[in-house]
Amino acid sequence: MTALAGTGQLVRLALRRDRFVLPPWLLVLGLLPAGVANAYEQLYPTEAMREPLTATVGANPALAVLLGPAFDLSTPGGFTAWRLLGFHAVVVALMVIFTVTRHTRAEEETARYELLASGVIGRYAPLTAAVLVSVGAVTLGGAFAVSLLLAAGLPVAGSVAYGAALAAAGWTFTGVAAIAAQLVPFARTSNGIATGVLGAAFLLRGLGDASGEVGWLSWLSPVGWAQQLRPFAGERWWVLALSAVVAVGTLGVGYVLLGRRDAGAGILAERIGRTHAAPSLRSPLALAWRLHRGSLIGWSIGVAISGAAFGAIALGIGDLIGDNPTMREIFMRMGGSEVVIDAFLAQIAGMFGMIVAFYGVQAALRARGEEVVTRLEPVLATSVTRLRFVTSHLVFALVGSAVVLLAAGLGAGVAHGLRAGDVAGNAGAMLGAALVQLPAIWLVVGVAVVLYGFAPRRTSAAWGIAAGFVLLALFGPVLNLDPALVDVSPFSHVPRLPSADVAVAPLVWLTALAAVLFAAGLAAFRRRDIG
């Protein structure tokens, strides 16, 4: 038997399992660029409005941090690449990270790998199958984006470069995920390592693009490489070689590490636990705290730093938007105010609300993770009831989301206050702007709880639903989508603080609907079979 025996069968199995998971990712990659390119004609109908964009945006470090370098905004393609390519590079990176982990480390953690390994499966077949599925998915997504950009009438070279940039970013982070999967024995930790690398890459790209003095930092980031390919702005095809070399190198390291560890183990040795549990662990809530604390602390620190970065640049946002009535109108529709800086802060608060929703889903589905790896049965064999078990995890989905939001609001408020000369006032305003996002987040978490109760094997759909809500709220106003469609997203109903007055009614009905979803999901969980 060869080391790659059974790879084809595992690829088919992975594609069958992911038939509902991968298509939404690919739709995001393909549909948004064409939509933004078409919207550009409406935003900037005349050459006089287009010509000054590149110089104005290029001189604004705030937008350089958020979106990357502006090479040529005088064309629909150049504007689309500036507006979306950095975001899409992050999307494809997350897609391949989760895909590789799901079909490698997660399989070993749940002991399904042992069942597969009992057949004719080579040592390297699972990793190879995961890599093939990931690389194939991002390549298909890139080709889909190219086809729709061409259909929108954009130049061939720029369209191909855009799709190639997406695919190359996916190839690189496939290798990163392959290494992370070998280092630790748990899928959550593996995902955490790989997404940490992604976060560092995004930060390096932002710092490099915002300051000419450290512009070289962008060249240390795979996210930066995607943008430095310069679709629709004098394509630099040689940049693809950087991604190819790093992708091959990281995959090679991943295979070497795989050959040096045992199945189910990681290269980094686990710490030996205590013989007897500490008194502080003798309750479901205490155990849940032990399981969630690393994620909660990591998320809180990450969003606090990000919030501070955005808050620090808020004063400079008016330099771009204030002089363009069309952009001002679009931005106000997204932020809900006549004051540009307050609208920007409102948009930042809304963005963090959308981000923290994914933390809420992650925390809620931790209960499903414990069930899948068969750690739930020993807990229920004691006096712990099903309801106590699941609510101990949902506490962190509900209260933990509030903690993470407070960290984001505090970081943004303090940083903006230091520059504006009013720390207390701005910190309080941003804390309020952050907390009003909670009802929408709880509703998203409620959807995850319903899936956990009624269709536990379909809980991964909660991620797709959350992403759909985010995309509708984020891009619906810009693309002039039907308001009824945009209103499907709970984030579309959140008051846009600090630039608007508090509207209590949507907060009340969002919370009530979330409570109904929680009650339905918990009732279903109490009655269904475990597993």
Coordinates of C-alpha atoms in Angstrom, one line a residue:
M1 CA 0.0 0.0 0.0
T2 CA 1.4 3.4 -1.0
A3 CA 1.4 6.5 1.3
L4 CA -1.3 8.1 -1.0
A5 CA -3.6 5.1 -1.3
G6 CA -7.3 6.0 -1.0
T7 CA -6.8 9.7 -1.8
G8 CA -9.4 9.6 -4.5
Q9 CA -12.0 8.1 -2.3
L10 CA -11.3 10.6 0.5
V11 CA -11.6 13.5 -2.0
R12 CA -15.1 12.3 -3.0
L13 CA -16.0 11.9 0.6
A14 CA -14.9 15.4 1.5
L15 CA -16.8 16.9 -1.5
R16 CA -19.9 15.1 -0.4
R17 CA -19.6 16.3 3.1
D18 CA -18.9 19.9 2.0
R19 CA -21.5 20.1 -0.7
F20 CA -23.5 22.5 1.4
V21 CA -20.5 24.2 3.0
L22 CA -18.3 25.3 0.1
P23 CA -20.9 26.7 -2.4
P24 CA -21.7 29.8 -0.2
W25 CA -18.1 30.7 0.1
L26 CA -17.7 30.4 -3.7
L27 CA -20.8 32.6 -4.3
V28 CA -19.3 35.3 -2.2
L29 CA -16.0 35.2 -4.2
G30 CA -17.8 35.4 -7.5
L31 CA -20.8 37.6 -7.1
L32 CA -19.5 40.5 -5.0
P33 CA -16.8 41.7 -7.4
A34 CA -19.2 41.9 -10.4
G35 CA -21.7 43.7 -8.2
V36 CA -19.3 46.3 -7.0
A37 CA -18.0 46.8 -10.6
N38 CA -21.5 47.5 -11.7
A39 CA -22.2 49.8 -8.8
Y40 CA -19.1 51.9 -9.6
E41 CA -20.8 53.3 -12.6
Q42 CA -23.6 54.6 -10.5
L43 CA -21.4 56.0 -7.7
Y44 CA -19.0 57.8 -10.1
P45 CA -20.8 58.4 -13.4
T46 CA -18.4 61.1 -14.8
E47 CA -14.7 61.2 -15.4
A48 CA -14.4 64.3 -13.3
M49 CA -15.5 62.4 -10.3
R50 CA -13.3 59.4 -11.0
E51 CA -10.0 61.1 -11.7
P52 CA -9.2 62.5 -8.2
L53 CA -10.1 59.3 -6.4
T54 CA -6.7 57.6 -6.6
A55 CA -4.8 60.6 -5.3
T56 CA -7.4 61.3 -2.5
V57 CA -7.7 57.7 -1.4
G58 CA -4.0 57.0 -1.8
A59 CA -3.2 59.8 0.6
N60 CA -5.6 58.6 3.3
P61 CA -3.9 56.2 5.7
A62 CA -7.2 55.3 7.3
L63 CA -8.6 53.7 4.2
A64 CA -5.2 52.2 3.4
V65 CA -5.3 50.3 6.7
L66 CA -8.9 49.1 6.0
L67 CA -8.8 48.3 2.3
G68 CA -5.2 48.4 1.1
P69 CA -3.3 50.5 -1.5
A70 CA -5.3 52.4 -4.1
F71 CA -3.4 51.9 -7.4
D72 CA -6.0 53.1 -9.9
L73 CA -9.5 54.1 -9.0
S74 CA -10.4 55.7 -12.3
T75 CA -11.8 52.4 -13.7
P76 CA -14.5 50.0 -12.4
G77 CA -11.9 47.2 -12.2
G78 CA -9.4 49.2 -10.3
F79 CA -12.0 50.4 -7.8
T80 CA -13.4 46.8 -7.4
A81 CA -9.9 45.4 -6.7
W82 CA -9.2 48.2 -4.1
R83 CA -12.6 47.7 -2.4
L84 CA -12.8 43.9 -2.3
L85 CA -9.5 42.1 -3.0
G86 CA -8.1 42.4 0.6
F87 CA -11.4 41.3 2.0
H88 CA -11.7 38.4 -0.4
A89 CA -8.1 37.3 0.3
V90 CA -9.2 37.0 4.0
V91 CA -12.3 35.1 3.0
V92 CA -10.4 32.5 0.9
A93 CA -7.9 32.1 3.6
L94 CA -10.6 31.3 6.2
M95 CA -12.3 28.9 3.8
V96 CA -9.2 26.8 3.2
I97 CA -8.1 26.9 6.9
F98 CA -11.4 25.5 8.0
T99 CA -11.5 23.0 5.1
V100 CA -8.1 21.6 5.8
T101 CA -8.7 21.4 9.5
R102 CA -12.1 19.8 9.1
H103 CA -10.8 17.0 7.0
T104 CA -7.5 16.3 8.9
R105 CA -7.2 17.2 12.5
A106 CA -10.9 17.2 13.2
E107 CA -11.2 13.7 11.8
E108 CA -8.4 12.5 14.1
E109 CA -9.9 14.2 17.1
T110 CA -13.3 12.6 16.6
A111 CA -11.7 9.1 16.1
R112 CA -13.2 8.8 12.6
Y113 CA -9.7 8.6 11.3
E114 CA -9.2 5.3 13.0
L115 CA -12.2 3.9 11.1
L116 CA -10.8 5.2 7.8
A117 CA -7.3 4.0 8.6
S118 CA -8.6 0.5 9.2
G119 CA -9.2 0.3 5.4
V120 CA -6.8 0.8 2.5
I121 CA -5.8 4.4 3.4
G122 CA -2.3 5.7 3.1
R123 CA -0.6 7.8 5.7
Y124 CA -0.6 10.9 3.7
A125 CA -4.0 10.4 2.0
P126 CA -6.2 12.5 4.4
L127 CA -3.9 15.5 4.2
T128 CA -3.6 15.2 0.4
A129 CA -7.3 14.9 0.0
A130 CA -7.9 18.0 2.1
V131 CA -5.3 19.9 0.2
L132 CA -6.8 18.9 -3.2
V133 CA -10.3 19.9 -2.1
S134 CA -9.0 23.3 -0.7
V135 CA -6.9 24.1 -3.7
G136 CA -9.6 23.0 -6.1
A137 CA -12.2 25.1 -4.3
V138 CA -10.2 28.4 -4.3
T139 CA -9.2 27.8 -7.9
L140 CA -12.8 27.3 -8.9
G141 CA -13.8 30.4 -6.9
G142 CA -11.2 32.4 -8.7
A143 CA -12.4 31.2 -12.0
F144 CA -16.0 32.0 -11.1
A145 CA -14.9 35.6 -10.2
V146 CA -13.1 35.9 -13.5
S147 CA -16.1 34.8 -15.5
L148 CA -18.4 37.2 -13.8
L149 CA -16.0 40.1 -14.1
L150 CA -15.6 39.4 -17.8
A151 CA -19.4 39.2 -18.1
A152 CA -19.5 42.7 -16.5
G153 CA -17.3 44.0 -19.4
L154 CA -14.0 44.3 -17.5
P155 CA -10.7 43.8 -19.2
V156 CA -9.4 40.2 -19.5
A157 CA -6.0 40.7 -18.0
G158 CA -7.3 42.5 -14.9
S159 CA -10.1 39.9 -14.4
V160 CA -7.7 37.0 -14.7
A161 CA -5.3 38.7 -12.3
Y162 CA -8.1 39.2 -9.8
G163 CA -9.1 35.6 -9.9
A164 CA -5.4 34.5 -9.7
A165 CA -4.8 36.7 -6.7
L166 CA -7.7 35.0 -4.9
A167 CA -6.5 31.5 -5.8
A168 CA -2.9 32.3 -4.8
A169 CA -4.0 33.5 -1.4
G170 CA -5.9 30.3 -0.9
W171 CA -2.9 28.2 -1.9
T172 CA -0.7 29.9 0.6
F173 CA -3.0 29.5 3.5
T174 CA -3.7 25.9 2.6
G175 CA 0.0 25.3 3.4
V176 CA -0.3 27.3 6.6
A177 CA -3.3 25.2 7.7
A178 CA -1.5 22.0 6.8
I179 CA 1.3 22.9 9.2
A180 CA -1.1 24.0 12.0
A181 CA -2.9 20.7 11.8
Q182 CA 0.3 18.8 12.6
L183 CA 1.3 20.9 15.6
V184 CA -1.5 20.4 18.0
P185 CA -4.0 17.5 18.7
F186 CA -7.2 19.7 18.7
A187 CA -9.0 21.1 15.7
R188 CA -10.0 24.3 17.5
T189 CA -6.4 25.0 18.5
S190 CA -5.2 24.3 14.9
N191 CA -7.8 26.7 13.5
G192 CA -6.7 29.2 16.1
I193 CA -3.0 29.0 15.1
A194 CA -3.8 29.3 11.4
T195 CA -6.2 32.2 11.8
G196 CA -3.6 33.9 14.1
V197 CA -1.2 33.8 11.2
L198 CA -3.9 35.3 9.0
G199 CA -4.5 38.0 11.5
A200 CA -0.8 38.8 11.6
A201 CA -0.7 38.9 7.8
F202 CA -3.6 41.3 7.7
L203 CA -1.9 43.5 10.3
L204 CA 1.4 43.6 8.5
R205 CA -0.4 44.5 5.3
G206 CA -2.3 47.3 7.0
L207 CA 0.8 48.8 8.7
G208 CA 2.8 48.6 5.5
D209 CA 0.1 50.2 3.3
A210 CA -0.6 53.0 5.8
S211 CA 3.0 54.2 6.1
G212 CA 5.6 54.6 3.4
E213 CA 8.4 54.3 6.0
V214 CA 7.5 50.6 6.7
G215 CA 6.0 49.8 3.3
W216 CA 8.1 46.7 3.1
L217 CA 5.9 45.1 5.7
S218 CA 3.3 44.5 3.0
W219 CA 5.7 42.2 1.2
L220 CA 5.8 39.9 4.3
S221 CA 2.0 39.3 4.0
P222 CA 0.3 36.8 1.7
V223 CA -2.7 39.2 1.9
G224 CA -0.5 42.0 0.7
W225 CA 0.8 39.8 -2.2
A226 CA -2.8 39.5 -3.5
Q227 CA -3.1 43.2 -3.7
Q228 CA 0.4 43.8 -5.0
L229 CA -0.5 41.7 -8.1
R230 CA -2.3 45.0 -9.0
P231 CA -5.4 43.7 -11.0
F232 CA -6.6 46.4 -13.5
A233 CA -3.6 48.6 -12.6
G234 CA -0.7 47.3 -14.6
E235 CA -0.6 43.7 -13.5
R236 CA 2.6 42.3 -12.0
W237 CA 2.3 38.6 -12.7
W238 CA 5.6 37.7 -11.1
V239 CA 4.0 38.3 -7.6
L240 CA 2.2 34.9 -8.1
A241 CA 5.6 33.2 -7.8
L242 CA 5.8 34.4 -4.2
S243 CA 2.6 32.6 -3.3
A244 CA 3.5 29.5 -5.3
V245 CA 6.9 29.2 -3.5
V246 CA 5.5 29.7 -0.1
A247 CA 2.6 27.4 -0.8
V248 CA 4.9 24.6 -1.9
G249 CA 7.2 25.2 1.0
T250 CA 4.6 25.2 3.7
L251 CA 2.9 22.1 2.3
G252 CA 6.3 20.4 2.2
V253 CA 6.8 21.2 5.9
G254 CA 3.3 20.0 6.7
Y255 CA 4.0 16.6 5.1
V256 CA 7.3 16.3 6.9
L257 CA 5.7 17.0 10.2
L258 CA 2.9 14.6 9.5
G259 CA 5.5 11.8 9.0
R260 CA 7.0 12.6 12.4
R261 CA 4.0 12.3 14.6
D262 CA 1.5 9.6 15.7
A263 CA -2.1 9.6 14.6
G264 CA -4.1 11.7 17.0
A265 CA -1.1 13.4 18.5
G266 CA 0.6 16.7 17.7
I267 CA 4.2 17.8 17.3
L268 CA 3.8 20.0 20.3
A269 CA 3.4 17.7 23.3
E270 CA 0.3 18.0 25.5
R271 CA 0.7 19.1 29.1
I272 CA -0.1 16.2 31.5
G273 CA -3.2 17.0 33.4
R274 CA -4.0 16.5 37.1
T275 CA -5.0 13.1 38.5
H276 CA -8.0 14.7 40.2
A277 CA -9.9 17.7 39.1
A278 CA -9.6 20.9 41.1
P279 CA -12.6 21.9 43.2
S280 CA -13.2 24.8 40.8
L281 CA -14.0 22.4 38.0
R282 CA -16.7 20.4 39.7
S283 CA -19.7 22.0 38.0
P284 CA -20.8 22.3 34.4
L285 CA -20.3 26.0 34.3
A286 CA -16.8 25.8 35.7
L287 CA -15.9 23.2 33.1
A288 CA -17.3 25.4 30.4
W289 CA -15.3 28.3 31.6
R290 CA -12.2 26.2 31.4
L291 CA -13.1 25.3 27.8
H292 CA -14.0 28.8 26.7
R293 CA -11.6 31.0 28.5
G294 CA -8.8 30.8 26.0
S295 CA -11.1 31.7 23.1
L296 CA -12.8 34.5 25.1
I297 CA -9.6 36.1 26.2
G298 CA -8.1 35.8 22.7
W299 CA -11.1 37.3 21.0
S300 CA -11.2 40.1 23.6
I301 CA -7.6 41.1 23.1
G302 CA -7.8 40.9 19.4
V303 CA -10.9 43.1 19.0
A304 CA -9.6 45.6 21.6
I305 CA -6.4 46.0 19.5
S306 CA -8.4 46.3 16.3
G307 CA -10.8 48.7 17.9
A308 CA -8.0 50.9 19.0
A309 CA -6.5 50.9 15.5
F310 CA -9.8 51.9 13.9
G311 CA -10.6 54.5 16.6
A312 CA -7.2 56.1 16.2
I313 CA -7.8 56.8 12.5
A314 CA -11.4 58.0 12.8
L315 CA -10.5 61.7 12.7
G316 CA -8.9 61.3 9.3
I317 CA -11.9 59.7 7.6
G318 CA -13.6 63.0 6.7
D319 CA -10.7 64.0 4.5
L320 CA -11.9 61.6 1.8
I321 CA -15.7 61.4 2.3
G322 CA -16.5 65.0 3.1
D323 CA -15.6 66.3 -0.4
N324 CA -17.6 63.7 -2.4
P325 CA -21.4 64.0 -2.2
T326 CA -22.0 60.6 -3.7
M327 CA -19.7 58.8 -1.3
R328 CA -21.1 60.9 1.5
E329 CA -24.6 59.7 0.7
I330 CA -23.6 56.1 0.5
F331 CA -21.6 56.3 3.7
M332 CA -24.5 58.0 5.5
R333 CA -26.8 55.2 4.4
M334 CA -24.4 52.7 6.0
G335 CA -23.8 54.8 9.1
G336 CA -27.1 56.7 9.6
S337 CA -25.9 60.2 10.4
E338 CA -25.0 63.6 8.9
V339 CA -21.7 63.7 10.7
V340 CA -19.0 61.8 8.8
I341 CA -16.8 60.9 11.7
D342 CA -19.7 59.7 13.8
A343 CA -21.0 57.7 10.8
F344 CA -17.6 56.1 10.5
L345 CA -17.6 55.2 14.2
A346 CA -21.1 53.8 13.8
Q347 CA -20.0 51.7 10.9
I348 CA -17.0 50.4 13.0
A349 CA -19.3 49.5 15.8
G350 CA -21.6 47.6 13.4
M351 CA -18.6 45.9 11.9
F352 CA -17.5 44.6 15.3
G353 CA -21.0 43.5 16.0
M354 CA -20.9 41.3 12.8
I355 CA -17.5 40.0 13.7
V356 CA -18.5 39.1 17.3
A357 CA -21.5 37.2 16.0
F358 CA -19.1 34.6 14.7
Y359 CA -17.6 34.3 18.2
G360 CA -21.1 33.7 19.5
V361 CA -21.7 31.0 17.0
Q362 CA -18.4 29.4 17.9
A363 CA -19.2 29.5 21.6
A364 CA -22.7 28.1 21.1
L365 CA -21.5 25.2 18.9
R366 CA -18.8 24.2 21.5
A367 CA -21.5 22.0 23.0
R368 CA -21.9 20.2 19.7
G369 CA -18.1 19.7 19.6
E370 CA -18.2 18.0 23.1
E371 CA -21.0 15.8 21.8
V372 CA -19.2 14.8 18.7
V373 CA -16.0 13.8 20.4
T374 CA -18.1 11.7 22.9
R375 CA -17.2 13.7 26.0
L376 CA -20.9 14.5 26.6
E377 CA -21.9 11.0 27.7
P378 CA -19.7 10.8 30.7
V379 CA -21.0 14.2 31.8
L380 CA -24.6 13.2 31.5
A381 CA -23.9 9.9 33.3
T382 CA -23.6 12.1 36.5
S383 CA -26.3 14.2 38.0
V384 CA -25.8 16.9 35.3
T385 CA -28.9 17.3 33.1
R386 CA -28.9 18.1 29.5
L387 CA -30.2 21.6 30.1
R388 CA -27.5 22.4 32.6
F389 CA -24.8 21.1 30.2
V390 CA -25.9 23.1 27.2
T391 CA -26.8 26.3 29.1
S392 CA -23.3 26.3 30.7
H393 CA -21.9 26.8 27.2
L394 CA -24.6 29.2 26.0
V395 CA -23.7 31.5 28.9
F396 CA -20.5 32.2 27.1
A397 CA -22.3 32.7 23.8
L398 CA -24.5 35.3 25.4
V399 CA -22.4 37.0 28.1
G400 CA -19.1 36.3 26.3
S401 CA -20.4 38.2 23.3
A402 CA -21.1 41.1 25.5
V403 CA -17.5 41.0 27.0
V404 CA -15.9 40.8 23.5
L405 CA -18.1 43.7 22.3
L406 CA -17.1 45.8 25.4
A407 CA -13.5 45.2 24.6
A408 CA -13.9 46.4 21.1
G409 CA -15.9 49.4 22.1
L410 CA -13.5 50.3 24.8
G411 CA -10.5 50.0 22.5
A412 CA -12.1 52.2 19.8
G413 CA -13.5 54.7 22.2
V414 CA -10.3 55.3 24.2
A415 CA -8.1 55.5 21.1
H416 CA -10.5 58.0 19.4
G417 CA -10.9 59.9 22.7
L418 CA -7.1 60.3 23.0
R419 CA -7.0 62.0 19.6
A420 CA -10.1 64.0 20.0
G421 CA -9.3 65.1 23.6
D422 CA -12.3 63.5 25.3
V423 CA -11.5 60.0 26.5
A424 CA -14.4 59.6 28.9
G425 CA -17.1 60.9 26.5
N426 CA -15.9 58.9 23.5
A427 CA -15.3 55.7 25.4
G428 CA -18.8 55.9 26.8
A429 CA -20.3 56.5 23.4
M430 CA -18.5 53.6 21.8
L431 CA -19.4 51.3 24.6
G432 CA -23.0 52.1 24.0
A433 CA -22.6 51.7 20.3
A434 CA -21.1 48.3 20.8
L435 CA -23.7 47.0 23.3
V436 CA -26.7 47.8 21.1
Q437 CA -25.3 45.1 18.7
L438 CA -26.0 42.4 21.2
P439 CA -29.7 41.6 20.3
A440 CA -28.7 41.0 16.6
I441 CA -25.8 38.8 17.8
W442 CA -28.1 36.8 20.1
L443 CA -30.5 36.2 17.2
V444 CA -27.7 34.8 15.1
V445 CA -26.7 32.6 18.1
G446 CA -30.3 31.6 18.4
V447 CA -30.2 30.2 14.9
A448 CA -27.2 28.1 15.8
V449 CA -29.1 26.8 18.9
V450 CA -32.1 25.9 16.8
L451 CA -29.9 23.9 14.4
Y452 CA -28.1 22.2 17.3
G453 CA -31.5 21.2 18.8
F454 CA -33.3 20.1 15.6
A455 CA -30.5 19.2 13.1
P456 CA -27.2 18.6 15.0
R457 CA -25.5 17.3 11.9
R458 CA -26.3 20.5 10.1
T459 CA -24.9 22.9 12.7
S460 CA -22.2 24.0 10.2
A461 CA -25.0 25.8 8.4
A462 CA -25.0 28.3 11.2
W463 CA -21.7 29.8 9.9
G464 CA -23.2 30.2 6.4
I465 CA -26.4 31.8 7.8
A466 CA -24.3 34.2 9.9
A467 CA -22.1 35.1 6.9
G468 CA -25.3 35.7 4.8
F469 CA -26.6 38.1 7.4
V470 CA -23.3 40.0 7.5
L471 CA -23.0 40.2 3.7
L472 CA -26.6 41.6 3.3
A473 CA -26.0 44.3 6.0
L474 CA -22.5 45.1 4.7
F475 CA -22.9 45.2 1.0
G476 CA -26.7 45.6 0.5
P477 CA -26.8 49.4 0.8
V478 CA -23.7 49.8 -1.4
L479 CA -25.2 47.5 -4.1
N480 CA -28.6 49.1 -3.8
L481 CA -30.3 45.8 -3.1
D482 CA -34.0 45.6 -2.4
P483 CA -34.5 47.0 1.2
A484 CA -36.8 44.0 2.0
L485 CA -33.9 41.7 1.2
V486 CA -31.4 43.7 3.3
D487 CA -33.9 43.7 6.2
V488 CA -33.6 40.0 6.4
S489 CA -30.3 40.6 8.3
P490 CA -30.8 41.4 12.0
F491 CA -27.8 43.8 11.7
S492 CA -29.8 46.0 9.4
H493 CA -32.1 46.9 12.4
V494 CA -29.5 47.9 14.9
P495 CA -29.5 51.6 15.9
R496 CA -26.4 53.3 14.4
L497 CA -24.8 54.7 17.5
P498 CA -23.1 57.0 18.2
S499 CA -24.5 59.0 15.3
A500 CA -28.2 58.2 15.7
D501 CA -30.7 58.1 18.5
V502 CA -31.5 54.8 20.3
A503 CA -34.5 53.0 18.8
V504 CA -35.8 50.7 21.4
A505 CA -38.3 48.8 19.4
P506 CA -35.9 46.8 17.1
L507 CA -33.8 45.9 20.1
V508 CA -36.8 44.5 21.9
W509 CA -38.2 42.4 19.1
L510 CA -34.7 41.2 18.1
T511 CA -34.2 40.0 21.7
A512 CA -37.7 38.5 21.9
L513 CA -37.1 36.6 18.6
A514 CA -33.7 35.4 19.9
A515 CA -35.4 34.1 23.1
V516 CA -37.9 32.2 21.1
L517 CA -35.2 30.5 19.0
F518 CA -33.2 29.6 22.2
A519 CA -36.3 28.1 23.8
A520 CA -37.1 26.1 20.7
G521 CA -33.6 24.8 20.3
L522 CA -33.2 23.8 24.0
A523 CA -36.6 22.0 24.0
A524 CA -35.5 20.0 20.9
F525 CA -32.2 19.2 22.4
R526 CA -33.9 17.7 25.5
R527 CA -35.9 15.3 23.4
R528 CA -33.4 14.2 20.7
D529 CA -30.9 11.4 20.8
I530 CA -27.3 12.2 21.7
G531 CA -24.8 12.0 18.8

